[in-house]
Tab-separated table of C-alpha atoms in Angstrom:
chain	number	residue	atom	x	y	z
A	1	MET	CA	117.966	114.678	91.567
A	2	LYS	CA	115.297	112.770	93.038
A	3	ILE	CA	113.599	113.666	96.431
A	4	GLU	CA	111.334	112.398	98.948
A	5	PHE	CA	109.943	113.512	101.516
A	6	VAL	CA	109.376	110.750	104.342
A	7	PHE	CA	106.656	112.036	106.738
A	8	ASP	CA	104.196	110.531	109.124
A	9	ILE	CA	100.916	112.106	109.245
A	10	ALA	CA	100.532	111.250	113.373
A	11	TYR	CA	103.442	113.413	113.777
A	12	PRO	CA	103.311	117.206	114.585
A	13	MET	CA	106.861	117.493	113.551
A	14	SER	CA	106.170	116.669	110.133
A	15	TYR	CA	103.756	118.701	110.191
A	16	VAL	CA	105.798	121.825	111.190
A	17	ALA	CA	108.347	120.101	107.435
A	18	PHE	CA	105.538	119.859	105.585
A	19	GLU	CA	104.447	123.630	106.073
A	20	LYS	CA	107.799	124.269	105.181
A	21	LEU	CA	108.434	122.399	102.089
A	22	LYS	CA	105.336	124.019	100.949
A	23	GLN	CA	106.493	127.414	101.476
A	24	HIS	CA	108.616	126.435	98.296
A	25	TRP	CA	105.303	125.800	96.333
A	26	ASN	CA	106.221	128.344	93.971
A	27	GLN	CA	108.868	126.558	93.047
A	28	PRO	CA	108.518	123.730	90.254
A	29	THR	CA	111.468	121.649	91.545
A	30	ALA	CA	109.360	121.295	94.223
A	31	ARG	CA	105.945	120.252	93.081
A	32	LYS	CA	108.610	116.830	92.065
A	33	ILE	CA	109.047	116.191	95.376
A	34	GLU	CA	107.827	112.744	95.735
A	35	LEU	CA	106.006	111.959	99.516
A	36	LEU	CA	106.639	109.012	101.079
A	37	PRO	CA	103.824	108.274	104.314
A	38	ILE	CA	104.771	105.952	106.550
A	39	GLN	CA	103.583	104.923	110.339
A	40	VAL	CA	106.385	105.396	112.073
A	41	LEU	CA	104.258	102.645	114.541
A	42	PRO	CA	102.961	99.957	112.843
A	43	GLU	CA	101.981	98.461	115.473
A	44	ILE	CA	98.971	101.295	117.192
A	45	PRO	CA	95.809	99.804	116.890
A	46	GLU	CA	92.970	100.969	114.923
A	47	GLU	CA	91.034	103.052	118.108
A	48	GLY	CA	95.183	105.016	118.219
A	49	LEU	CA	97.244	105.158	120.590
A	50	ASN	CA	97.273	107.735	123.613
A	51	VAL	CA	100.964	109.157	123.132
A	52	TYR	CA	101.175	110.844	126.386
A	53	GLN	CA	101.023	107.209	128.174
A	54	TYR	CA	103.256	105.906	125.547
A	55	LEU	CA	105.634	108.593	125.872
A	56	THR	CA	105.281	108.202	129.489
A	57	GLU	CA	106.100	104.364	129.863
A	58	LYS	CA	109.427	104.842	127.859
A	59	TYR	CA	111.356	107.983	128.689
A	60	GLY	CA	109.131	108.697	132.613
A	61	SER	CA	106.900	112.329	132.891
A	62	LYS	CA	108.918	115.088	132.366
A	63	GLU	CA	109.890	114.075	129.234
A	64	ALA	CA	107.382	113.417	127.485
A	65	ASN	CA	106.150	116.618	128.727
A	66	ARG	CA	109.092	118.194	127.120
A	67	LYS	CA	108.352	116.402	123.983
A	68	LEU	CA	104.673	117.885	123.984
A	69	ASP	CA	106.388	121.193	124.645
A	70	MET	CA	109.234	121.322	121.536
A	71	ALA	CA	106.434	119.745	119.189
A	72	LYS	CA	103.860	122.405	119.870
A	73	PHE	CA	106.457	125.181	120.508
A	74	ALA	CA	107.993	124.049	116.687
A	75	ALA	CA	104.042	124.770	115.618
A	76	TYR	CA	103.957	127.709	117.171
A	77	SER	CA	107.096	129.051	115.448
A	78	GLU	CA	105.197	128.584	111.701
A	79	ASP	CA	102.191	129.829	112.717
A	80	LEU	CA	100.339	126.453	112.435
A	81	THR	CA	97.332	126.462	114.688
A	82	VAL	CA	97.430	122.673	116.743
A	83	ASP	CA	95.735	121.886	119.895
A	84	VAL	CA	98.028	120.229	121.994
A	85	GLU	CA	95.404	117.603	122.894
A	86	HIS	CA	95.018	116.449	119.580
A	87	MET	CA	98.774	115.877	120.402
A	88	LYS	CA	98.648	113.514	123.368
A	89	ARG	CA	96.303	110.614	120.445
A	90	MET	CA	98.589	109.400	118.087
A	91	PRO	CA	96.058	107.523	114.844
A	92	ASN	CA	96.231	105.048	113.082
A	93	THR	CA	97.433	106.552	109.251
A	94	GLN	CA	97.226	103.634	107.597
A	95	LEU	CA	94.057	103.922	105.755
A	96	ALA	CA	94.791	107.969	105.289
A	97	HIS	CA	98.295	107.287	103.896
A	98	GLN	CA	96.922	104.818	101.615
A	99	ALA	CA	94.240	107.888	100.041
A	100	ILE	CA	97.463	109.747	99.160
A	101	LEU	CA	99.419	107.646	97.912
A	102	ALA	CA	95.907	106.682	95.880
A	103	LEU	CA	96.862	110.028	93.927
A	104	ASP	CA	98.496	109.830	90.840
A	105	ASN	CA	98.266	114.321	91.162
A	106	ASN	CA	101.296	114.820	93.222
A	107	PHE	CA	99.331	118.754	92.873
A	108	ASP	CA	96.518	116.187	94.176
A	109	GLN	CA	98.942	114.330	97.211
A	110	TYR	CA	100.022	117.789	98.581
A	111	ALA	CA	96.678	118.981	98.486
A	112	LEU	CA	95.304	116.373	100.576
A	113	THR	CA	98.356	115.752	102.821
A	114	GLN	CA	97.412	119.173	104.439
A	115	ALA	CA	94.212	118.703	104.643
A	116	LEU	CA	95.103	115.739	106.584
A	117	PHE	CA	97.440	117.150	109.308
A	118	HIS	CA	95.053	120.515	109.396
A	119	ALA	CA	91.756	118.043	110.278
A	120	LEU	CA	93.739	115.969	113.192
A	121	PHE	CA	95.657	118.181	114.755
A	122	ALA	CA	92.939	121.688	114.408
A	123	HIS	CA	90.347	120.397	114.909
A	124	GLY	CA	91.100	116.894	116.301
A	125	LYS	CA	89.549	114.574	113.289
A	126	ASP	CA	89.621	110.525	113.412
A	127	ILE	CA	91.527	109.996	110.366
A	128	ALA	CA	91.404	106.119	110.630
A	129	ASN	CA	87.610	106.475	110.585
A	130	PRO	CA	86.805	106.404	106.634
A	131	GLU	CA	83.881	108.785	106.694
A	132	VAL	CA	86.435	111.242	108.175
A	133	ILE	CA	88.795	110.223	104.828
A	134	LYS	CA	86.072	110.827	102.757
A	135	GLU	CA	84.906	113.887	104.367
A	136	ILE	CA	89.011	115.398	103.131
A	137	ILE	CA	89.118	114.135	100.544
A	138	GLU	CA	85.755	116.007	98.934
A	139	GLY	CA	86.412	119.241	101.069
A	140	VAL	CA	90.390	119.257	98.893
A	141	GLY	CA	88.020	119.197	95.482
A	142	LEU	CA	88.071	115.430	95.022
A	143	ASP	CA	85.925	112.308	94.434
A	144	GLY	CA	85.757	111.119	98.245
A	145	ASN	CA	84.146	107.496	97.198
A	146	LYS	CA	86.364	107.185	93.641
A	147	VAL	CA	89.505	107.554	95.746
A	148	LEU	CA	88.752	105.669	98.683
A	149	ARG	CA	87.637	102.538	96.183
A	150	SER	CA	90.487	103.031	93.996
A	151	ILE	CA	93.386	102.131	96.871
A	152	PRO	CA	91.926	97.705	96.495
A	153	HIS	CA	92.576	97.684	92.587
A	154	LYS	CA	95.336	99.938	92.947
A	155	GLU	CA	97.631	97.641	95.360
A	156	ILE	CA	97.538	100.503	97.257
A	157	ALA	CA	98.873	98.155	100.432
A	158	ASP	CA	101.860	96.546	98.394
A	159	LYS	CA	103.006	99.931	97.506
A	160	GLN	CA	102.693	101.280	101.137
A	161	ILE	CA	104.712	97.762	101.972
A	162	GLU	CA	107.565	98.897	99.620
A	163	ILE	CA	108.007	102.025	101.025
A	164	THR	CA	107.714	101.257	104.042
A	165	LYS	CA	111.172	98.680	103.143
A	166	TYR	CA	112.768	101.036	100.998
A	167	VAL	CA	112.400	104.059	104.388
A	168	LYS	CA	113.641	100.995	106.595
A	169	SER	CA	116.785	99.999	104.149
A	170	PHE	CA	118.575	104.042	105.247
A	171	GLY	CA	118.038	102.299	109.287
A	172	LEU	CA	116.614	104.027	112.548
A	173	HIS	CA	115.666	107.868	112.064
A	174	PRO	CA	113.998	110.305	113.367
A	175	THR	CA	110.648	111.147	111.026
A	176	PRO	CA	110.459	113.474	109.183
A	177	TYR	CA	113.442	113.633	106.614
A	178	TYR	CA	113.793	113.676	102.904
A	179	ILE	CA	116.386	111.030	101.217
A	180	VAL	CA	118.076	112.929	97.690
A	181	ASP	CA	119.113	111.071	95.425
A	182	GLY	CA	119.573	107.651	98.324
A	183	GLU	CA	120.994	108.680	100.814
A	184	ILE	CA	119.838	110.738	103.674
A	185	TRP	CA	119.615	114.393	103.683
A	186	ASP	CA	120.587	115.100	107.334
A	187	GLN	CA	120.609	118.702	107.430
A	188	SER	CA	117.605	121.147	109.335
A	189	PHE	CA	114.893	121.792	108.307
A	190	SER	CA	115.360	125.522	107.487
A	191	THR	CA	113.789	127.974	105.265
A	192	LEU	CA	116.945	128.105	103.421
A	193	GLU	CA	118.078	125.146	103.488
A	194	LEU	CA	114.866	123.585	101.614
A	195	ARG	CA	115.537	126.183	99.508
A	196	GLN	CA	118.584	125.290	98.511
A	197	LEU	CA	118.322	122.272	97.987
A	198	ILE	CA	114.693	122.968	96.541
A	199	LEU	CA	117.117	125.316	93.682
A	200	GLN	CA	120.289	123.138	93.532
A	201	ALA	CA	117.291	120.009	92.562
A	202	GLY	CA	116.737	122.862	89.733
């Protein structure tokens, strides 16, 4: 069984779903789940996007506030530290995702992904800034300069394009989600359902 986790570092619900996945880290199968980071809104400028303004223009202020409150509640229900103000600006996550994909070790990918989520939503770090990314990489015990230098040599940008095309081939679907054996696993992210999926994969 092949399991892939589709997420965007900039999405708070991706943070929540990732933490649920991390609860099953003691299962050997969980470590084999492939991480597929994608930038859901590729048009985000380098300086980031004002999420509140974007949601307000698209849905109205009432619905924009409701969506932010839902994300905040979901994070708090998992005992995650989030700052609502940090949720109102969505960074360009291209470099952050490339750094994850540049790592060959699955455990290192998971560690960096968690660190990036925490840096963004708990501390409001600018994860589009190479120097900030370097510090986060080094914070999980890796060589920041080496990882960032490896991105062009490993053709990570091409890999990123391939992942985006692959994910888009499944059509529009709210991020995050799992792909299991080539099909979207359209279940809730309950701890029990995820545990059953991981055990089946074993």
